[in-house]
Amino acid sequence: MFSQTDRCLRACANSVGLFFLGVLNSTSLLAAEALAAGDVLKKEISPPSFADFLFPETYFLKIAENPLLNLVEALLVFVVVLLVIYVLWYLRKPKLSASSGPGFKLLNLNEQCPFIPLKAEVQTLEFLAKIQTSKKYRLSANLNRVILTPHQNTFLLEDKNYKNALLINRRRSHRTILCDNDVLDVGEMILLYCNNDVPDGKIQHQTRVDLQLPITGVIPKGPVKKGTPILTIAGIQQEIPLVRNLNTLGTSSSNDVIVVSNEVSLRHAKIYRVGQSWKIQNLLTHETTLVNGRRIEQRFLQDGDEIAIGDIFFKFRISKAQMKQVRKLKTTTVKNSVKT
Amino acid sequence: MKSMRTLYYSMLGLLGGLFSWALIQSGFHVFDALSTTGFVGMDTAWLNNFIYEGALIGLGLGMILQARASLWYHHDLVLILSKMFFGALTGTIIGLFCFGFGHVLQTWQLSPILSRLTSWILLGLFIVGTTELFHYHSGLLWPRIISGGIGGVIGGGIFELLLLYQMSGPEHLYGLILAGFSIPLLIGLKENRVTSSALRVLTGKQEGQIFLLDQNKFTLGYGSKNDFILKGYAEVCDLHAHIFKKDEQVFIENTDAGSEVLVNYRLVDQQQSMKKGDVIKIGTALLQYYEI
């Protein structure tokens, strides 16, 4: 029993102490000898040497007893394995499509992303119905009314029939200049427009307002009702109706109101509806938003307040009159009633 | 794609086994040379001791297991080498420990087969466990570790059987290769079961790459600590977005005020669940979410 625990202890010391052997060679040797000296029973059988203590004669795997390879061969296997790993890594390199010129890529699942080159002769999107796909996709029957016209190395897409389920960058659009990496939803098909020659941003969007103005981008459209706030930029007679309940202001193109200025950050402030009133909130701690000359974090807006974001000044007012769009609707209904 | 990846991982494990076998073989010669030159305390007893072999097996397998995801996603060579180095280091320590424990059991007069199997199981558990330490947010810690352990059982079992029947030729080679093969295979099978969706990169330098969503949480960004690395894109932050699974749904969330994540070209405010076919825009990179 005692010898068994002794052997166990020795093995423990063996397994734990081995790792630190290189560093603590002398100390572990001393400790080992002290341990061995304390064991009287063992001493009687055989005086243990240091090597015996650390390496009992129980072979575990016996792998190295009879090596199959000599050193050079082993090193060769070693290098070959590393090379194979390198090849496996290299094989996983993403393959870049070397296609040039405008074209579409099919993004639907299980499609092999074949590149569909777009020739300059193509006038409509009708050709999509003829593409060989693994699955039949439902497409609108009026695709011949979606007109493609060449425009500055790329294409201008016009939807003459508003009933086509056509989304560009997941938004409804009737007239768009296609840019590189635009996503088109045509019926059930998802297409990616590729144009390696003309990278995104090189084409000036027609829909954009003159870039000289501090406010660019698509100004949100919608019915301007009574109570809809309107931002007017100081100096320029440009009116921005805030038709959404939450409007963000900043330089990033994902904002509702895109402000071009060096003093304005990506998402600078937001103006949102709280009940019947409107509130402005500064979104960044290190940027300032001023209302009537005072730095604020958030504040309810009154009609006629002056808002300063960076170096751009706005006048906030709440529209009192119904705008033309609504009036137009009214006239059409009147006409309809006359007809009937 | 899923089974492709499992096969890839298993192939890597196989290579790891081969690697450790070559290490053991060359290690013998190195020690032999050292003992003939009369290095103090060096004799053949050193290499006949199992623990070194355990260390070398741990080195090979740990190196491969740590770097497997990086190899699959074609990360930078420097990153892979650093991961391999770290995996080899931890694997060596674990191998020493596990096979040392097996030896303890053997001195306790447990049958050699059982003690060897125990050390294999421990090796599988611990090696996978340490690789998981760096993905502590994955939410798949225990299933993976357990599958690593089962892989260890299978590998070790095959190893033992081969030893038992005294296979002619390099039986240790077969045993090691099969052990290396089975551990990643088991982990891969476990991962496949939970993978139901993926992100595909649509544009830019990593076009066509598919990120399989096999964990519960992911980080996405430019930095090398992320699960999914987007390199070569403008306006991608170091840690750009979190992706996580909650109630069978996958959510995406931007990390701080500086990063913008757009799902279907709409800015994600807090977090946003994703549907099949959604297009995610991160900086200039375009990704598509789909279900497998």
XYZ file of C-alpha atoms in Angstrom:
632
model
C 0.000 0.000 0.000
C 2.699 2.405 1.073
C 4.826 1.622 -1.943
C 1.857 2.207 -4.188
C 1.186 5.681 -2.884
C 4.867 6.343 -3.111
C 4.902 5.391 -6.747
C 1.877 7.500 -7.364
C 3.496 10.464 -5.684
C 6.603 9.976 -7.717
C 4.616 9.877 -10.916
C 2.821 13.062 -9.921
C 6.047 14.830 -9.245
C 7.305 13.420 -12.496
C 4.440 14.730 -14.625
C 4.194 18.141 -13.036
C 7.862 18.779 -12.497
C 8.956 17.762 -15.955
C 7.802 20.918 -17.604
C 9.779 23.096 -15.275
C 12.743 20.811 -15.364
C 14.784 22.863 -17.746
C 14.474 25.956 -15.595
C 14.484 24.437 -12.140
C 16.829 21.583 -12.786
C 18.869 21.812 -9.632
C 16.019 22.624 -7.262
C 13.807 19.809 -8.503
C 16.739 17.443 -8.195
C 17.175 18.394 -4.566
C 13.494 18.018 -3.905
C 13.476 14.660 -5.604
C 16.375 13.412 -3.584
C 14.798 14.602 -0.382
C 11.607 12.746 -1.327
C 13.544 9.622 -2.159
C 15.527 9.841 1.052
C 12.313 10.052 3.054
C 11.143 6.782 1.586
C 12.735 3.997 3.608
C 10.951 1.060 2.007
C 12.022 1.982 -1.465
C 15.588 2.491 -0.429
C 15.828 -1.072 0.769
C 14.841 -2.463 -2.629
C 17.052 -0.329 -4.851
C 18.802 2.990 -4.462
C 16.958 5.262 -6.917
C 18.972 7.464 -9.177
C 17.620 10.736 -10.484
C 16.907 9.316 -13.932
C 15.055 6.353 -12.451
C 13.000 8.711 -10.390
C 11.853 10.740 -13.320
C 11.653 8.043 -15.961
C 10.181 4.802 -14.735
C 10.534 1.858 -17.031
C 6.900 1.833 -18.102
C 6.682 2.557 -21.752
C 3.519 4.248 -22.720
C 3.395 4.411 -26.457
C 6.806 3.037 -27.330
C 6.683 5.163 -30.414
C 10.274 6.143 -30.512
C 11.579 2.706 -29.720
C 12.076 1.836 -33.315
C 11.857 4.908 -35.476
C 10.642 4.293 -38.967
C 12.212 7.316 -40.548
C 15.636 8.785 -40.253
C 16.033 12.428 -39.374
C 16.056 13.735 -42.916
C 12.938 11.807 -43.864
C 11.149 12.950 -40.734
C 12.036 16.543 -41.463
C 10.874 16.041 -45.034
C 7.477 14.821 -43.817
C 7.409 17.798 -41.491
C 8.018 20.252 -44.307
C 5.560 18.508 -46.622
C 2.831 18.746 -43.996
C 3.476 22.467 -43.584
C 3.397 22.889 -47.348
C 0.089 21.046 -47.618
C -1.344 23.289 -44.906
C -0.119 26.286 -46.867
C -1.747 24.936 -50.033
C -5.004 24.343 -48.154
C -4.837 27.944 -46.963
C -4.079 29.209 -50.441
C -6.982 27.285 -51.937
C -9.353 29.192 -49.697
C -8.380 32.516 -51.249
C -11.501 34.285 -52.466
C -11.694 34.227 -56.196
C -12.159 37.663 -57.632
C -14.238 37.941 -60.714
C -12.126 39.433 -63.463
C -15.094 40.589 -65.460
C -15.086 44.086 -66.771
C -17.825 46.294 -68.055
C -21.338 46.603 -66.740
C -23.366 43.543 -65.904
C -25.609 41.846 -63.429
C -24.979 39.084 -60.961
C -27.745 36.871 -59.692
C -27.800 36.842 -55.903
C -30.534 34.301 -55.323
C -29.636 31.297 -53.256
C -28.240 28.246 -55.040
C -27.411 30.271 -58.097
C -23.809 30.094 -59.122
C -23.593 33.882 -59.484
C -23.097 33.867 -63.228
C -22.104 37.212 -64.578
C -24.658 38.513 -67.040
C -22.926 41.111 -69.184
C -25.014 44.099 -70.070
C -24.543 45.175 -73.641
C -25.081 48.702 -74.785
C -27.778 47.533 -77.208
C -29.969 46.295 -74.374
C -32.933 48.596 -74.073
C -35.159 46.963 -71.514
C -34.920 44.526 -68.644
C -36.861 41.946 -70.649
C -33.761 39.827 -71.154
C -33.980 38.746 -67.514
C -36.843 36.399 -68.357
C -34.624 34.477 -70.765
C -31.772 33.796 -68.365
C -31.184 30.161 -67.522
C -31.678 29.735 -63.801
C -31.836 26.692 -61.583
C -35.217 27.760 -60.314
C -37.994 29.585 -62.105
C -38.432 33.045 -60.682
C -41.587 35.017 -60.965
C -41.029 38.236 -62.809
C -43.283 41.057 -63.712
C -44.842 40.818 -67.188
C -44.198 44.478 -67.832
C -40.431 44.317 -67.803
C -40.352 45.711 -71.331
C -41.456 48.962 -69.806
C -38.330 49.190 -67.693
C -35.966 51.074 -69.926
C -32.196 51.051 -69.766
C -30.352 53.871 -71.484
C -26.572 54.190 -71.592
C -25.376 57.111 -69.525
C -21.764 58.031 -68.672
C -20.324 54.495 -68.943
C -23.260 53.158 -67.008
C -27.006 52.916 -67.388
C -29.997 54.958 -66.495
C -32.873 52.785 -65.352
C -36.367 54.126 -65.868
C -39.494 52.349 -64.792
C -42.247 53.528 -67.065
C -44.782 51.178 -65.567
C -45.105 51.768 -61.884
C -46.661 48.373 -61.320
C -43.328 46.603 -61.710
C -42.070 45.323 -58.408
C -38.708 46.992 -58.882
C -36.576 48.018 -55.959
C -33.176 49.617 -56.229
C -31.134 49.354 -53.065
C -34.319 48.099 -51.415
C -36.159 51.320 -52.156
C -38.782 52.074 -54.700
C -37.350 54.076 -57.515
C -38.552 55.076 -60.934
C -35.505 56.770 -62.299
C -32.034 55.854 -61.183
C -28.535 55.866 -62.521
C -27.098 52.459 -61.749
C -23.871 52.495 -59.765
C -21.457 49.703 -59.001
C -22.805 47.332 -56.328
C -26.390 48.455 -56.539
C -28.871 45.789 -55.522
C -31.926 45.403 -57.717
C -35.007 43.426 -56.792
C -36.900 42.503 -59.900
C -39.814 40.324 -58.953
C -38.270 37.384 -57.154
C -34.863 37.936 -58.647
C -32.169 39.716 -56.688
C -29.542 41.239 -58.925
C -26.297 42.951 -58.149
C -25.211 45.534 -60.661
C -21.473 45.357 -61.259
C -19.456 47.870 -63.136
C -15.773 47.532 -62.391
C -14.809 50.314 -64.768
C -16.873 52.923 -63.014
C -16.593 52.560 -59.253
C -19.288 53.764 -56.916
C -19.213 57.456 -56.234
C -17.691 58.451 -59.564
C -21.100 58.985 -61.092
C -22.918 62.066 -60.089
C -26.462 61.202 -59.203
C -28.955 63.121 -61.204
C -31.342 63.218 -58.338
C -28.846 65.027 -56.181
C -29.208 68.713 -55.734
C -26.360 70.998 -56.704
C -23.372 69.967 -54.595
C -22.595 73.595 -53.757
C -25.494 73.620 -51.374
C -24.867 72.473 -47.830
C -27.837 70.155 -48.028
C -27.539 67.401 -50.586
C -29.077 64.063 -51.275
C -32.637 63.142 -51.833
C -34.845 65.380 -49.841
C -37.534 63.213 -48.284
C -40.793 63.426 -50.141
C -44.182 63.089 -48.625
C -47.329 64.994 -47.929
C -46.562 68.208 -46.100
C -49.473 68.650 -43.789
C -50.299 71.285 -41.332
C -47.858 70.972 -38.488
C -45.045 69.428 -40.494
C -41.839 71.185 -39.503
C -39.709 72.752 -42.189
C -36.026 73.535 -41.878
C -34.798 76.551 -43.764
C -31.097 77.056 -44.212
C -29.842 80.493 -43.380
C -28.672 82.356 -46.443
C -30.098 79.994 -49.040
C -33.755 79.612 -49.721
C -33.731 75.835 -49.487
C -36.568 74.253 -47.599
C -36.415 70.787 -46.168
C -39.725 69.402 -44.940
C -39.331 66.906 -42.127
C -41.980 64.428 -43.215
C -40.741 61.559 -41.099
C -41.271 61.232 -37.396
C -37.595 60.762 -36.788
C -35.090 62.687 -38.857
C -31.353 62.387 -38.480
C -28.942 65.090 -39.548
C -25.332 64.545 -40.479
C -22.837 64.095 -43.266
C -23.404 60.365 -43.768
C -25.522 59.402 -46.739
C -27.734 57.280 -44.511
C -29.183 60.331 -42.809
C -32.519 61.824 -43.667
C -31.019 65.253 -44.025
C -27.512 65.117 -45.424
C -25.436 68.113 -44.465
C -22.158 68.709 -46.259
C -19.710 70.466 -43.990
C -16.402 69.757 -42.320
C -17.778 70.830 -38.976
C -20.609 68.321 -38.996
C -20.119 64.703 -38.014
C -21.574 61.556 -39.583
C -24.669 61.427 -37.395
C -24.867 64.708 -35.639
C -28.369 65.287 -34.369
C -31.885 64.040 -34.649
C -35.207 65.797 -34.683
C -38.105 63.650 -33.666
C -41.739 63.936 -32.822
C -42.895 63.709 -29.237
C -46.664 63.795 -29.203
C -47.636 67.012 -30.939
C -44.321 68.757 -30.433
C -40.843 68.225 -31.825
C -37.633 67.618 -30.027
C -34.024 67.929 -31.070
C -31.300 65.751 -29.630
C -27.565 66.010 -29.944
C -26.206 62.543 -30.758
C -22.535 63.008 -29.967
C -20.905 64.292 -26.827
C -17.965 65.861 -28.588
C -20.033 67.793 -31.112
C -22.298 70.668 -30.427
C -25.821 71.468 -31.385
C -27.071 74.933 -30.612
C -30.643 76.109 -30.319
C -31.049 79.856 -30.219
C -27.362 80.188 -29.475
C -27.302 77.815 -26.539
C -25.592 74.487 -26.465
C -28.143 71.774 -25.768
C -28.285 68.029 -25.405
C -31.992 67.731 -26.063
C -34.722 70.259 -26.198
C -38.254 70.821 -27.421
C -38.385 73.002 -30.496
C -40.643 75.993 -30.912
C -41.730 77.565 -34.127
C -39.018 79.957 -35.277
C -36.140 78.459 -33.337
C -32.673 78.762 -34.756
C -30.702 75.541 -34.867
C -26.948 75.450 -35.434
C -25.302 72.169 -36.331
C -21.601 72.609 -36.762
C -21.349 75.732 -38.873
C -24.686 75.327 -40.642
C -27.628 77.347 -39.407
C -31.228 76.306 -39.816
C -34.453 77.989 -39.024
C -37.082 75.671 -37.654
C -40.648 76.513 -38.407
C -43.855 74.592 -38.502
C -45.812 74.804 -41.711
C -49.232 76.282 -41.392
C -50.596 75.647 -44.831
C -51.330 72.490 -46.746
C -48.921 71.990 -49.638
C -49.660 71.493 -53.306
C -49.474 67.709 -53.326
C -52.470 67.405 -51.117
C -54.360 69.970 -53.119
C -53.672 68.046 -56.299
C -55.201 64.972 -54.777
C -58.268 66.939 -53.910
C -58.658 68.230 -57.449
C -58.384 64.743 -58.903
C -61.073 63.487 -56.599
C -63.230 66.380 -57.646
C -62.664 65.504 -61.283
C -63.539 61.900 -60.637
C -66.725 62.864 -58.962
C -67.602 65.080 -61.921
C -67.030 62.167 -64.306
C -69.229 59.846 -62.364
C -20.716 24.284 -47.760
C -21.121 22.986 -44.224
C -19.909 19.492 -45.021
C -17.132 20.981 -47.098
C -15.920 22.825 -44.064
C -16.137 19.756 -41.834
C -14.088 17.834 -44.371
C -11.589 20.669 -44.520
C -11.220 20.722 -40.755
C -10.854 16.962 -40.648
C -8.207 17.097 -43.339
C -6.374 19.673 -41.263
C -6.641 17.410 -38.213
C -5.240 14.556 -40.254
C -2.334 16.750 -41.244
C -1.898 17.659 -37.579
C -1.627 13.963 -36.730
C 0.924 13.460 -39.476
C 2.765 16.520 -38.225
C 3.028 15.185 -34.686
C 4.125 11.795 -35.993
C 6.907 13.426 -37.973
C 7.803 15.426 -34.872
C 8.049 12.292 -32.773
C 10.163 10.591 -35.367
C 12.541 13.503 -35.700
C 12.466 14.058 -31.954
C 13.935 10.610 -31.466
C 16.864 11.457 -33.664
C 17.407 14.782 -31.978
C 17.452 13.188 -28.541
C 19.613 10.390 -29.830
C 22.137 12.848 -31.134
C 22.055 14.763 -27.868
C 22.650 11.633 -25.802
C 25.589 10.503 -27.932
C 27.242 13.860 -27.563
C 27.030 13.288 -23.838
C 24.580 15.980 -22.919
C 24.108 15.874 -19.186
C 21.213 13.721 -18.095
C 20.199 12.790 -21.603
C 19.789 9.175 -22.476
C 17.327 7.059 -24.406
C 15.118 6.869 -21.347
C 14.132 10.417 -22.064
C 12.519 9.684 -25.332
C 11.049 6.400 -24.302
C 9.035 8.316 -21.823
C 5.524 8.871 -22.985
C 5.175 12.411 -21.802
C 7.317 13.797 -24.557
C 5.194 12.008 -27.048
C 2.116 13.410 -25.386
C 3.637 16.859 -25.647
C 4.410 16.397 -29.319
C 0.924 15.059 -30.075
C -0.553 18.007 -28.210
C 1.679 20.352 -30.168
C 0.552 19.064 -33.543
C -3.147 18.862 -32.748
C -3.282 22.107 -30.780
C -1.571 23.985 -33.573
C -4.099 22.790 -36.137
C -7.183 23.176 -33.972
C -6.320 26.722 -33.001
C -5.714 27.867 -36.550
C -8.445 25.902 -38.321
C -10.981 28.712 -38.625
C -8.325 31.181 -39.743
C -7.165 28.786 -42.434
C -10.735 28.258 -43.594
C -11.474 31.966 -43.809
C -8.115 32.691 -45.464
C -6.837 35.163 -42.913
C -3.422 36.742 -43.083
C -0.443 34.419 -42.826
C 0.989 36.358 -39.900
C -2.224 35.948 -37.957
C -2.373 32.235 -38.753
C 1.239 31.735 -37.742
C 0.695 33.509 -34.439
C -2.388 31.404 -33.779
C -0.493 28.253 -34.696
C 2.311 29.198 -32.370
C -0.048 29.847 -29.523
C -1.977 26.655 -30.183
C 1.247 24.676 -30.295
C 2.364 26.147 -26.990
C -0.870 25.443 -25.160
C -1.154 22.062 -26.861
C 2.292 21.091 -25.638
C 1.457 21.962 -22.067
C -1.856 20.149 -22.308
C -0.238 17.110 -23.883
C 2.302 16.982 -21.067
C -0.419 17.253 -18.500
C -2.850 14.758 -20.046
C -0.354 12.025 -20.787
C 1.270 12.626 -17.430
C -2.098 12.027 -15.849
C -2.423 8.831 -17.883
C 0.882 7.727 -16.522
C -0.231 8.443 -13.009
C -3.206 6.190 -13.618
C -0.916 3.529 -14.966
C 1.257 3.614 -11.889
C -1.960 3.265 -9.953
C -2.144 -0.135 -11.616
C -4.990 0.764 -13.899
C -4.836 -1.217 -17.106
C -2.603 0.561 -19.661
C -5.352 0.676 -22.259
C -7.746 2.472 -19.946
C -5.132 4.935 -18.764
C -4.108 5.690 -22.320
C -7.731 6.198 -23.327
C -8.196 8.557 -20.403
C -5.276 10.638 -21.525
C -6.677 10.769 -25.050
C -10.068 11.902 -23.774
C -8.433 14.549 -21.616
C -6.340 15.681 -24.541
C -9.434 16.066 -26.724
C -11.335 17.923 -23.995
C -8.566 20.283 -23.035
C -7.273 21.095 -26.478
C -10.737 22.039 -27.701
C -11.339 23.806 -24.403
C -8.330 26.043 -24.785
C -9.175 26.891 -28.374
C -12.614 27.856 -27.116
C -11.132 30.134 -24.481
C -10.565 32.653 -27.223
C -14.146 32.405 -28.339
C -15.664 32.594 -24.904
C -18.553 34.569 -26.295
C -19.463 31.893 -28.809
C -22.159 30.380 -26.616
C -21.207 26.933 -27.812
C -18.511 26.207 -25.282
C -19.707 22.953 -23.754
C -21.088 21.238 -26.846
C -17.811 21.846 -28.618
C -15.642 20.726 -25.736
C -17.721 17.595 -25.283
C -17.554 16.793 -28.975
C -13.793 17.292 -28.734
C -13.744 14.779 -25.901
C -15.792 12.293 -27.916
C -13.412 12.833 -30.815
C -10.578 12.058 -28.419
C -12.349 8.849 -27.345
C -12.785 7.715 -30.917
C -9.261 8.668 -31.940
C -7.739 7.114 -28.849
C -9.889 3.992 -29.274
C -8.697 3.528 -32.812
C -5.163 4.118 -31.651
C -5.508 1.453 -28.986
C -7.126 -1.045 -31.323
C -4.321 -0.586 -33.803
C -1.771 -1.114 -31.055
C -3.650 -4.128 -29.750
C -3.672 -5.925 -33.062
C -0.022 -5.083 -33.700
C -0.664 -3.662 -37.142
C 2.272 -4.121 -39.397
C 3.904 -0.914 -40.551
C 3.730 2.419 -38.820
C 0.735 1.737 -36.580
C 1.323 4.884 -34.586
C 1.030 6.879 -37.741
C -2.423 5.490 -38.497
C -3.474 5.941 -34.911
C -2.332 9.542 -34.747
C -3.814 10.401 -38.098
C -7.167 8.923 -37.181
C -7.149 10.603 -33.810
C -6.367 13.928 -35.463
C -9.068 13.290 -38.043
C -11.818 12.382 -35.615
C -11.526 15.299 -33.179
C -12.242 18.076 -35.736
C -14.757 15.828 -37.490
C -16.808 15.505 -34.323
C -16.616 19.257 -33.660
C -17.545 19.939 -37.260
C -20.559 17.632 -37.075
C -21.694 19.400 -33.933
C -21.235 22.783 -35.574
C -23.128 21.661 -38.668
C -26.141 20.779 -36.591
C -26.482 24.296 -35.251
C -25.617 26.084 -38.485
C -28.734 27.200 -40.239
C -27.708 30.477 -41.774
C -24.777 32.194 -43.349
C -23.517 35.538 -44.574
C -22.106 35.834 -48.042
C -19.805 38.651 -49.075
C -21.026 40.097 -52.341
C -18.487 42.715 -53.249
C -14.881 43.660 -52.990
C -11.789 41.714 -52.109
C -13.478 38.925 -50.220
C -16.200 38.398 -52.784
C -17.781 34.992 -52.613
C -16.617 34.225 -49.100
C -19.255 32.656 -46.902
C -19.370 33.206 -43.167
C -21.222 30.301 -41.587
C -23.156 31.351 -38.505
C -22.338 28.370 -36.309
C -22.066 30.079 -32.959
C -24.459 32.089 -30.883
C -22.457 35.286 -31.023
C -20.068 36.785 -33.501
C -18.074 39.896 -33.969
C -17.471 41.393 -37.350
C -14.952 44.012 -38.304
C -11.509 44.878 -39.500
C -9.518 43.778 -36.454
C -7.856 40.397 -36.246
C -9.628 39.447 -33.030
C -12.973 39.247 -34.739
C -14.694 36.071 -35.810
C -15.290 37.444 -39.250
C -12.662 39.746 -40.636
C -13.465 42.181 -43.408
C -10.250 43.421 -44.932
C -9.798 45.678 -47.892
C -12.972 47.677 -47.421
C -13.305 51.334 -46.650
C -15.226 52.594 -43.632
C -15.107 49.320 -41.712
C -14.312 49.726 -38.028
C -12.057 47.574 -35.930
C -15.057 46.047 -34.211
C -17.948 46.965 -36.391
C -20.921 44.796 -35.586
C -22.219 42.071 -33.335
C -24.278 39.239 -34.718
C -26.165 37.073 -32.288
C -28.864 34.443 -32.245
C -31.891 34.791 -30.052
C -35.009 32.613 -30.251
C -34.191 31.111 -33.646
C -33.648 34.583 -35.054
C -30.416 36.227 -36.028
C -29.869 39.812 -34.978
C -27.294 42.325 -36.027
C -26.202 45.244 -33.906
C -23.680 47.994 -34.454
C -21.114 48.324 -31.736
C -20.613 52.023 -31.155
C -21.591 55.387 -32.511
C -18.818 55.376 -35.085
C -19.915 52.259 -36.921
C -22.836 52.138 -39.249
C -24.622 48.965 -40.155
C -27.300 49.097 -42.797
C -29.792 46.305 -43.288
C -31.603 46.678 -46.576
C -30.070 50.140 -46.865
C -31.656 51.271 -43.644
C -29.580 52.233 -40.672
C -29.698 49.837 -37.749
C -30.518 51.823 -34.669
C -30.146 49.335 -31.841
C -30.468 45.835 -33.155
C -32.228 44.385 -36.104
C -33.387 40.890 -36.921
C -32.457 39.554 -40.306
C -34.553 37.761 -42.853
C -33.610 35.504 -45.709
C -32.170 37.522 -48.579
C -31.464 40.676 -46.593
C -28.603 42.788 -47.824
C -26.303 44.126 -45.141
C -24.027 47.018 -45.821
C -20.983 47.469 -43.635
C -18.805 50.286 -44.793
C -18.395 49.603 -48.483
C -18.817 45.868 -48.043
C -22.073 44.298 -49.087
C -23.162 41.096 -47.404
C -26.174 38.912 -47.939
C -27.847 36.912 -45.225
C -29.353 33.617 -46.185
C -30.534 30.416 -44.635
C -29.122 27.058 -45.555
